[in-house]
PDB file of N, CA and C in Angstrom:
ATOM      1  N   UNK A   1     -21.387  12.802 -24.813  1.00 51.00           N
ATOM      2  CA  UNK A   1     -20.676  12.515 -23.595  1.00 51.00           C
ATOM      3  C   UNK A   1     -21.329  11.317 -22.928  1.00 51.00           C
ATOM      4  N   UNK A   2     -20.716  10.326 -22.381  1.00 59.00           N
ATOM      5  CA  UNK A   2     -20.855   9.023 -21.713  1.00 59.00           C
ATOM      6  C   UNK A   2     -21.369   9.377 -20.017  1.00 59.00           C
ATOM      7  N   UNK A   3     -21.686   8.010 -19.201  1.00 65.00           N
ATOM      8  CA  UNK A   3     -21.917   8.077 -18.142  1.00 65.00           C
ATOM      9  C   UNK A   3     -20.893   8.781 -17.313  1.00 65.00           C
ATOM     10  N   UNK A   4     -20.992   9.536 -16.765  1.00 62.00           N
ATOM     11  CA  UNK A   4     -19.988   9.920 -15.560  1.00 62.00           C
ATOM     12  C   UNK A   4     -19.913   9.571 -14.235  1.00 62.00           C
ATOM     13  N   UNK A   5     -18.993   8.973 -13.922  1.00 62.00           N
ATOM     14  CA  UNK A   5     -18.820   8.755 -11.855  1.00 62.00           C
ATOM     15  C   UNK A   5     -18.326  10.038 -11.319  1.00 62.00           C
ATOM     16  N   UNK A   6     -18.847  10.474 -10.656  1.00 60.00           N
ATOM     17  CA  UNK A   6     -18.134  11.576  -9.760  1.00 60.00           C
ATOM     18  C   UNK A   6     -17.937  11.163  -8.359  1.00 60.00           C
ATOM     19  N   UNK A   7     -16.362  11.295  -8.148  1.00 65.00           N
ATOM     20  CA  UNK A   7     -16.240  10.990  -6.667  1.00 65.00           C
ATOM     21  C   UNK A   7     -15.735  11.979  -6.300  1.00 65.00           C
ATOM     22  N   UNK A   8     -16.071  13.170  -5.951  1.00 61.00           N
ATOM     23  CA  UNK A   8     -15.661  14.475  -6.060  1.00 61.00           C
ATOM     24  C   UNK A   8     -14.424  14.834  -7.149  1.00 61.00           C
ATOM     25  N   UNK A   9     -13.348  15.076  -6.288  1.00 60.00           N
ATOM     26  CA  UNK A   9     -12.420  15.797  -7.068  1.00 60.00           C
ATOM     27  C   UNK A   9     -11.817  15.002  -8.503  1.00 60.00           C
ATOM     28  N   UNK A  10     -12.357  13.548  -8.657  1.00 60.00           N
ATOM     29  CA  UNK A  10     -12.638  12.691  -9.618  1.00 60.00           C
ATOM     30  C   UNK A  10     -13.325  12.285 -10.306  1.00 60.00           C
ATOM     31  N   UNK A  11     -13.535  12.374 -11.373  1.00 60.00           N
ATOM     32  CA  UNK A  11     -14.694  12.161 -12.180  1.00 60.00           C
ATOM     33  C   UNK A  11     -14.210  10.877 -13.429  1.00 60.00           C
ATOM     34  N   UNK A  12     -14.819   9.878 -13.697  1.00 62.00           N
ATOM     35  CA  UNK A  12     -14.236   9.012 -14.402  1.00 62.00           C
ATOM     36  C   UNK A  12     -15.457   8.743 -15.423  1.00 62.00           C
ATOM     37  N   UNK A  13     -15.128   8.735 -16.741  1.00 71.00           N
ATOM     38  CA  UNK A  13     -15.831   8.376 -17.768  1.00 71.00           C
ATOM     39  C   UNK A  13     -16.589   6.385 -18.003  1.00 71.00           C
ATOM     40  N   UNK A  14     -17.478   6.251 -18.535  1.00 66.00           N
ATOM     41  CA  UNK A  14     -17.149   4.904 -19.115  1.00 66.00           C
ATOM     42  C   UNK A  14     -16.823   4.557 -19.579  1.00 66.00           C
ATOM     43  N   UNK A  15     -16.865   5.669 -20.674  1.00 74.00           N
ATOM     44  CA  UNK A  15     -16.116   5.030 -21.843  1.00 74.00           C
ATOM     45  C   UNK A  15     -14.666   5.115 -21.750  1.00 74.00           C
ATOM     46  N   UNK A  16     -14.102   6.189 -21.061  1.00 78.00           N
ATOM     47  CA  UNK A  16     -12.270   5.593 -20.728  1.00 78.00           C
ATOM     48  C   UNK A  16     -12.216   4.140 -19.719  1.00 78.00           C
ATOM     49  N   UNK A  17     -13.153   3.720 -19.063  1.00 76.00           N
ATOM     50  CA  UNK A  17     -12.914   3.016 -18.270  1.00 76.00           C
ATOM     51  C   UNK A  17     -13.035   1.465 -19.567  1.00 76.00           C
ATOM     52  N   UNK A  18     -13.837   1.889 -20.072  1.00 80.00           N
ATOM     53  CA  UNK A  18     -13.943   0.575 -20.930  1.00 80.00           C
ATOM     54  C   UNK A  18     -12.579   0.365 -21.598  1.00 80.00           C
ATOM     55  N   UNK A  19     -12.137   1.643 -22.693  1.00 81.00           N
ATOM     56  CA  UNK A  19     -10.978   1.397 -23.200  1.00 81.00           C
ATOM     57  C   UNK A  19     -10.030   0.775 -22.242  1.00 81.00           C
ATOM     58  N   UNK A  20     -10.056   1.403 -20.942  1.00 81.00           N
ATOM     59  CA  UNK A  20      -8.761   1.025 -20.301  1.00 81.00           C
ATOM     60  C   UNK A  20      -8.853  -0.908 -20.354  1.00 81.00           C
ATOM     61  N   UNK A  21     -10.028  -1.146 -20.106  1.00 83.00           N
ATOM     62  CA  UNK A  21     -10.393  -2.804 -19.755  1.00 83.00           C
ATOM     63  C   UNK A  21     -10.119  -3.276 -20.841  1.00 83.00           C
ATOM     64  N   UNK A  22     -10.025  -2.602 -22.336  1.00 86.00           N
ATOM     65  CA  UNK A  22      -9.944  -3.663 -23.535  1.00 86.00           C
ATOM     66  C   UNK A  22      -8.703  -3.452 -23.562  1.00 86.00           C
ATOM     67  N   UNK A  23      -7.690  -2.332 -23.318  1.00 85.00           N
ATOM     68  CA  UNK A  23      -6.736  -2.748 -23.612  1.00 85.00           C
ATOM     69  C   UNK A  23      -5.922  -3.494 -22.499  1.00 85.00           C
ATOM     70  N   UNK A  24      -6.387  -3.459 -21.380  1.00 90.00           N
ATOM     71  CA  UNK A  24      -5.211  -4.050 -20.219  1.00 90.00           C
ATOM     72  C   UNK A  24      -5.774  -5.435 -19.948  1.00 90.00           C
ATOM     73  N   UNK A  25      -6.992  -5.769 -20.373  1.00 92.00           N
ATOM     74  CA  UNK A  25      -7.242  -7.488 -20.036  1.00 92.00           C
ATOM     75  C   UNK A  25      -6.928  -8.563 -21.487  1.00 92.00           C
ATOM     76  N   UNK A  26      -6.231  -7.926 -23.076  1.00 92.00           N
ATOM     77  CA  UNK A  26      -5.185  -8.900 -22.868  1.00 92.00           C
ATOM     78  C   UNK A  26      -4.323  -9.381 -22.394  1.00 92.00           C
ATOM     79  N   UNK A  27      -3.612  -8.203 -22.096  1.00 93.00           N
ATOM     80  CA  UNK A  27      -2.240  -8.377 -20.889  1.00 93.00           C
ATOM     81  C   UNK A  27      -2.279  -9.255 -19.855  1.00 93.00           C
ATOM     82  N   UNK A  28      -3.214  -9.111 -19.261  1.00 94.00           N
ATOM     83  CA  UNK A  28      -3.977 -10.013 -17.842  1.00 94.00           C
ATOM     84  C   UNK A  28      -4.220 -11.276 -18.154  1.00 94.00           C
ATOM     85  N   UNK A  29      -4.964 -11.601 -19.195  1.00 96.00           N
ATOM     86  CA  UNK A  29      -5.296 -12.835 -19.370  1.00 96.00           C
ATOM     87  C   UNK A  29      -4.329 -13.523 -19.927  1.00 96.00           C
ATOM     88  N   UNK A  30      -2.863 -12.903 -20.444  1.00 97.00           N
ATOM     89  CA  UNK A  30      -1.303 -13.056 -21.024  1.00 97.00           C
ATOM     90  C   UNK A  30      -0.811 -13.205 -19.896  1.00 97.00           C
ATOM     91  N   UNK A  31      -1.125 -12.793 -18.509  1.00 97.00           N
ATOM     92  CA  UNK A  31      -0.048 -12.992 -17.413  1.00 97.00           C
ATOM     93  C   UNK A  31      -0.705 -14.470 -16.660  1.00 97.00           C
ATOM     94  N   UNK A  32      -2.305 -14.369 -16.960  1.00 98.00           N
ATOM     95  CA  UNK A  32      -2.928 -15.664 -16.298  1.00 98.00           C
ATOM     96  C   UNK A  32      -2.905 -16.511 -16.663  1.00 98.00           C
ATOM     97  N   UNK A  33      -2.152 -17.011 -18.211  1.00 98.00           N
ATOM     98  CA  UNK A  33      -2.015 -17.940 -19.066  1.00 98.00           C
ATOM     99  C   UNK A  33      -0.794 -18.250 -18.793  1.00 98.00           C
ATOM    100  N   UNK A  34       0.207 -17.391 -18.630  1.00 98.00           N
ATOM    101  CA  UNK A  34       1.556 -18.065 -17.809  1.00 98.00           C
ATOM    102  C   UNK A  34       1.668 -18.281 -16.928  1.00 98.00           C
ATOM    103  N   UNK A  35       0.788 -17.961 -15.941  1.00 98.00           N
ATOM    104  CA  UNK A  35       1.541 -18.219 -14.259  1.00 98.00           C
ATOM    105  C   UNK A  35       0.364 -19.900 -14.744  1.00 98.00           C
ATOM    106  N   UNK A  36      -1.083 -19.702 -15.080  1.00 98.00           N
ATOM    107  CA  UNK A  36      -1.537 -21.446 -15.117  1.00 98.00           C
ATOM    108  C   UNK A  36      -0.620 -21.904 -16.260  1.00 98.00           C
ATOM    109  N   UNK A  37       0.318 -22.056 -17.259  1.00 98.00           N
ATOM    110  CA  UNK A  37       1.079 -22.969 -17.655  1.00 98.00           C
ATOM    111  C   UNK A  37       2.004 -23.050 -16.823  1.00 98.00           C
ATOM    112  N   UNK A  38       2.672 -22.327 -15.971  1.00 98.00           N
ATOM    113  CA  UNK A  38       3.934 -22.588 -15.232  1.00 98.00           C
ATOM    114  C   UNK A  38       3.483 -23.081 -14.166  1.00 98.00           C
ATOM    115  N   UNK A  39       2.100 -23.355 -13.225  1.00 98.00           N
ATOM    116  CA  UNK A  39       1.724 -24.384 -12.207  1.00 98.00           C
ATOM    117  C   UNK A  39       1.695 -25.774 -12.583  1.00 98.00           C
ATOM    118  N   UNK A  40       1.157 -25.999 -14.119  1.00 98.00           N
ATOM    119  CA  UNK A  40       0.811 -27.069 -14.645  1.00 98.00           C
ATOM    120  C   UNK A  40       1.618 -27.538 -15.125  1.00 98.00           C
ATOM    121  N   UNK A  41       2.818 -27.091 -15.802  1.00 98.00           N
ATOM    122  CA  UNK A  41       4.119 -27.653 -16.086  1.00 98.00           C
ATOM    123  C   UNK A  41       5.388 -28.498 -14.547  1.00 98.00           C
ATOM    124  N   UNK A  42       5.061 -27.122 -13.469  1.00 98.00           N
ATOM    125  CA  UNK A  42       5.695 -27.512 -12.311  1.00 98.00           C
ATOM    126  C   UNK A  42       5.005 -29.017 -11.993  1.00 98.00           C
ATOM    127  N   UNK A  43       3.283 -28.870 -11.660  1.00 98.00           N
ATOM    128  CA  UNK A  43       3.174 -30.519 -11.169  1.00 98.00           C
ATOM    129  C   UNK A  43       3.069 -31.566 -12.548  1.00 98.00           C
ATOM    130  N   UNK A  44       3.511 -31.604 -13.620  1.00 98.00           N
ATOM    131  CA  UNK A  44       3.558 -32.317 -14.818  1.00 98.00           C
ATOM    132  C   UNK A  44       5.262 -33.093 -14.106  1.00 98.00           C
ATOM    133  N   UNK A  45       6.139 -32.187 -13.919  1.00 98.00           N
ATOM    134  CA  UNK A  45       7.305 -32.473 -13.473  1.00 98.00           C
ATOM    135  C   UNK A  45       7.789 -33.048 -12.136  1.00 98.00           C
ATOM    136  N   UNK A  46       6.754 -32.492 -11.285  1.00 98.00           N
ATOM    137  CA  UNK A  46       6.705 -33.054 -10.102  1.00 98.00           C
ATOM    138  C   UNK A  46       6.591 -34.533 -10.065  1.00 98.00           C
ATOM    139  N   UNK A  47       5.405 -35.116 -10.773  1.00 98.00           N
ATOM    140  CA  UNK A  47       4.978 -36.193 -10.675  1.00 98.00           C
ATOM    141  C   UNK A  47       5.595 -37.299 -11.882  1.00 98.00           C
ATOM    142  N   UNK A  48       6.328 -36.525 -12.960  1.00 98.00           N
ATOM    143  CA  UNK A  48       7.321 -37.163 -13.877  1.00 98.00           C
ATOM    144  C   UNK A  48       8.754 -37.869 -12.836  1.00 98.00           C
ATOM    145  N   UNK A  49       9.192 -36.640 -12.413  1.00 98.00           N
ATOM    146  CA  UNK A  49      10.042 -37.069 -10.843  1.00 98.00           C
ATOM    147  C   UNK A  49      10.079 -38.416 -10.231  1.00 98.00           C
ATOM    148  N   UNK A  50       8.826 -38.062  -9.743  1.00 98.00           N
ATOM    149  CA  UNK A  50       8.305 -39.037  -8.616  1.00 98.00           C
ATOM    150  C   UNK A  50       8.212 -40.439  -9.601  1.00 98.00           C
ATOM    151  N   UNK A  51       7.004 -40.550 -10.590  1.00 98.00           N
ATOM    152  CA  UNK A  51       7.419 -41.797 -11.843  1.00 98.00           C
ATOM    153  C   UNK A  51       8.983 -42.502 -11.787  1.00 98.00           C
ATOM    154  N   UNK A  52       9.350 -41.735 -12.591  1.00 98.00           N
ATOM    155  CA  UNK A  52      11.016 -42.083 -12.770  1.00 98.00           C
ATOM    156  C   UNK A  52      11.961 -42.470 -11.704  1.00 98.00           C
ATOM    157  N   UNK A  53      11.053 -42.132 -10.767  1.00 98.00           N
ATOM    158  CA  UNK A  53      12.312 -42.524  -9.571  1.00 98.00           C
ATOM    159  C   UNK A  53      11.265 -43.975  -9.195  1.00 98.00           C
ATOM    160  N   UNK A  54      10.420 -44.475  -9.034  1.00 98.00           N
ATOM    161  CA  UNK A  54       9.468 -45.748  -8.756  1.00 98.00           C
ATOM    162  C   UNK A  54      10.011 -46.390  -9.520  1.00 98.00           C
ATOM    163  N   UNK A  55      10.207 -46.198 -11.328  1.00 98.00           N
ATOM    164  CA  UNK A  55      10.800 -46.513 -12.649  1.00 98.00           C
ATOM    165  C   UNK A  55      12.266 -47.500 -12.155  1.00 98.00           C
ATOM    166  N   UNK A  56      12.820 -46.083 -11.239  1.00 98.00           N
ATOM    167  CA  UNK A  56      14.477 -46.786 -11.192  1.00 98.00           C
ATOM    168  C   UNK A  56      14.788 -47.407  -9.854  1.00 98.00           C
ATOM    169  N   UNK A  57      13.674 -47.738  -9.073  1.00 98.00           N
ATOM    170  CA  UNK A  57      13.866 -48.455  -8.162  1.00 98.00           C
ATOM    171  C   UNK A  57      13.962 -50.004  -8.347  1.00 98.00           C
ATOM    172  N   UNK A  58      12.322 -49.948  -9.611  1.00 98.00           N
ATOM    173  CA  UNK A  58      11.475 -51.494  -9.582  1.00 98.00           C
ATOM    174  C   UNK A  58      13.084 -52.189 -10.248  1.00 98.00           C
ATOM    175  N   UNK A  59      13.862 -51.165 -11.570  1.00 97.00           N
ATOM    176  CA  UNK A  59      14.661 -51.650 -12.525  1.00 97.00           C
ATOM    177  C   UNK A  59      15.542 -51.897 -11.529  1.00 97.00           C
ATOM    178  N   UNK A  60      16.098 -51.486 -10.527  1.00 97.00           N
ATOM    179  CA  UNK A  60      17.083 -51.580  -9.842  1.00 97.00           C
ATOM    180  C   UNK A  60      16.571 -52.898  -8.892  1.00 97.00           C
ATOM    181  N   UNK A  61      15.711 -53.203  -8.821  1.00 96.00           N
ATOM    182  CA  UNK A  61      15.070 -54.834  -7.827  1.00 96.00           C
ATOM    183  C   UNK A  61      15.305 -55.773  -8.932  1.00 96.00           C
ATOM    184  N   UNK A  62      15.246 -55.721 -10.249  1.00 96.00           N
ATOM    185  CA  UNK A  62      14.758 -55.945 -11.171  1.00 96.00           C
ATOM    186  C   UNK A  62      16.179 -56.608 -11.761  1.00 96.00           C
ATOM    187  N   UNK A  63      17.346 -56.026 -12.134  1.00 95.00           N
ATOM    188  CA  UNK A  63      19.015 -56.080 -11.958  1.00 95.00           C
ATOM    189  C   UNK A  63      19.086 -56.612 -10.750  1.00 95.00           C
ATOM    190  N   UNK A  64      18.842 -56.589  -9.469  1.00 95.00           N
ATOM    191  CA  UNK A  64      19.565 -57.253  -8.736  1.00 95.00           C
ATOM    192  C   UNK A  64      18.915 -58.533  -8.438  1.00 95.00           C
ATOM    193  N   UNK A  65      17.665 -58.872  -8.769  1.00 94.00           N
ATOM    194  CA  UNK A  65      16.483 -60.796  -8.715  1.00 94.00           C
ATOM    195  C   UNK A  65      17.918 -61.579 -10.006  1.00 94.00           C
ATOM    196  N   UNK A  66      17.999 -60.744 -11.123  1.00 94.00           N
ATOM    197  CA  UNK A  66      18.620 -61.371 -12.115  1.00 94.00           C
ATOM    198  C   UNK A  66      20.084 -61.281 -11.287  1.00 94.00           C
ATOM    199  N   UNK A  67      20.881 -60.514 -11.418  1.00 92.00           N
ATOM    200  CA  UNK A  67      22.524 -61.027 -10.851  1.00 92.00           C
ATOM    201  C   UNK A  67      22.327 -62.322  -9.699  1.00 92.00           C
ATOM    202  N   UNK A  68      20.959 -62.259  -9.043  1.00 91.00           N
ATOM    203  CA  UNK A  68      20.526 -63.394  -7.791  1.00 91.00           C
ATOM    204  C   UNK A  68      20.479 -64.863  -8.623  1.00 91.00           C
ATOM    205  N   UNK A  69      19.514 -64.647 -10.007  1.00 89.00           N
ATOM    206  CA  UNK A  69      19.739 -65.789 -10.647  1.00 89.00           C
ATOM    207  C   UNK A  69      20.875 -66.110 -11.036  1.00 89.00           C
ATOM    208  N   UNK A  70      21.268 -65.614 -11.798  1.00 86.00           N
ATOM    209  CA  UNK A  70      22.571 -66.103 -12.452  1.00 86.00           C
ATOM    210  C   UNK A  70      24.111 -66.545 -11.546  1.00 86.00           C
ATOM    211  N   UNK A  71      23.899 -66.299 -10.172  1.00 71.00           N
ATOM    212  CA  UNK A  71      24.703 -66.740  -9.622  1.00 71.00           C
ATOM    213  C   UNK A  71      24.401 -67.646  -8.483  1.00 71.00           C
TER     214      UNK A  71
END
């Protein structure tokens, strides 16, 4: 028999407590691996956004210096 906690009408093993930790902190570290890819994807996109729109401004100054030349 393993260490025991007794908190009165509770008594908790270590060794269930361990099992419980090996099996529920893949899960955990499966839920902490998606919520940090889905922050890091959100500002990947955020700032792709923001790019592309600087992108279609300069092109858009860029089209209108040239229609300036050519006429």
């Amino acid at each position: 028999m393993g260490i025991v906690l007794d908190f009165g009408a509770v008594s908790v093993e270590w060794g269930t407590m361990l099992v419980q930790l090996i099996v529920f902190l893949p899960a955990l570290l499966f839920y902490a691996f998606v919520i940090y890819a889905i922050v890091k994807v959100l500002r990947f996109m955020k700032e792709k956004i923001q790019l592309d729109r600087e992108r279609n401004q300069k092109l858009a100054q860029l089209l209108e210096s040239r229609r300036h030349e050519q006429n």
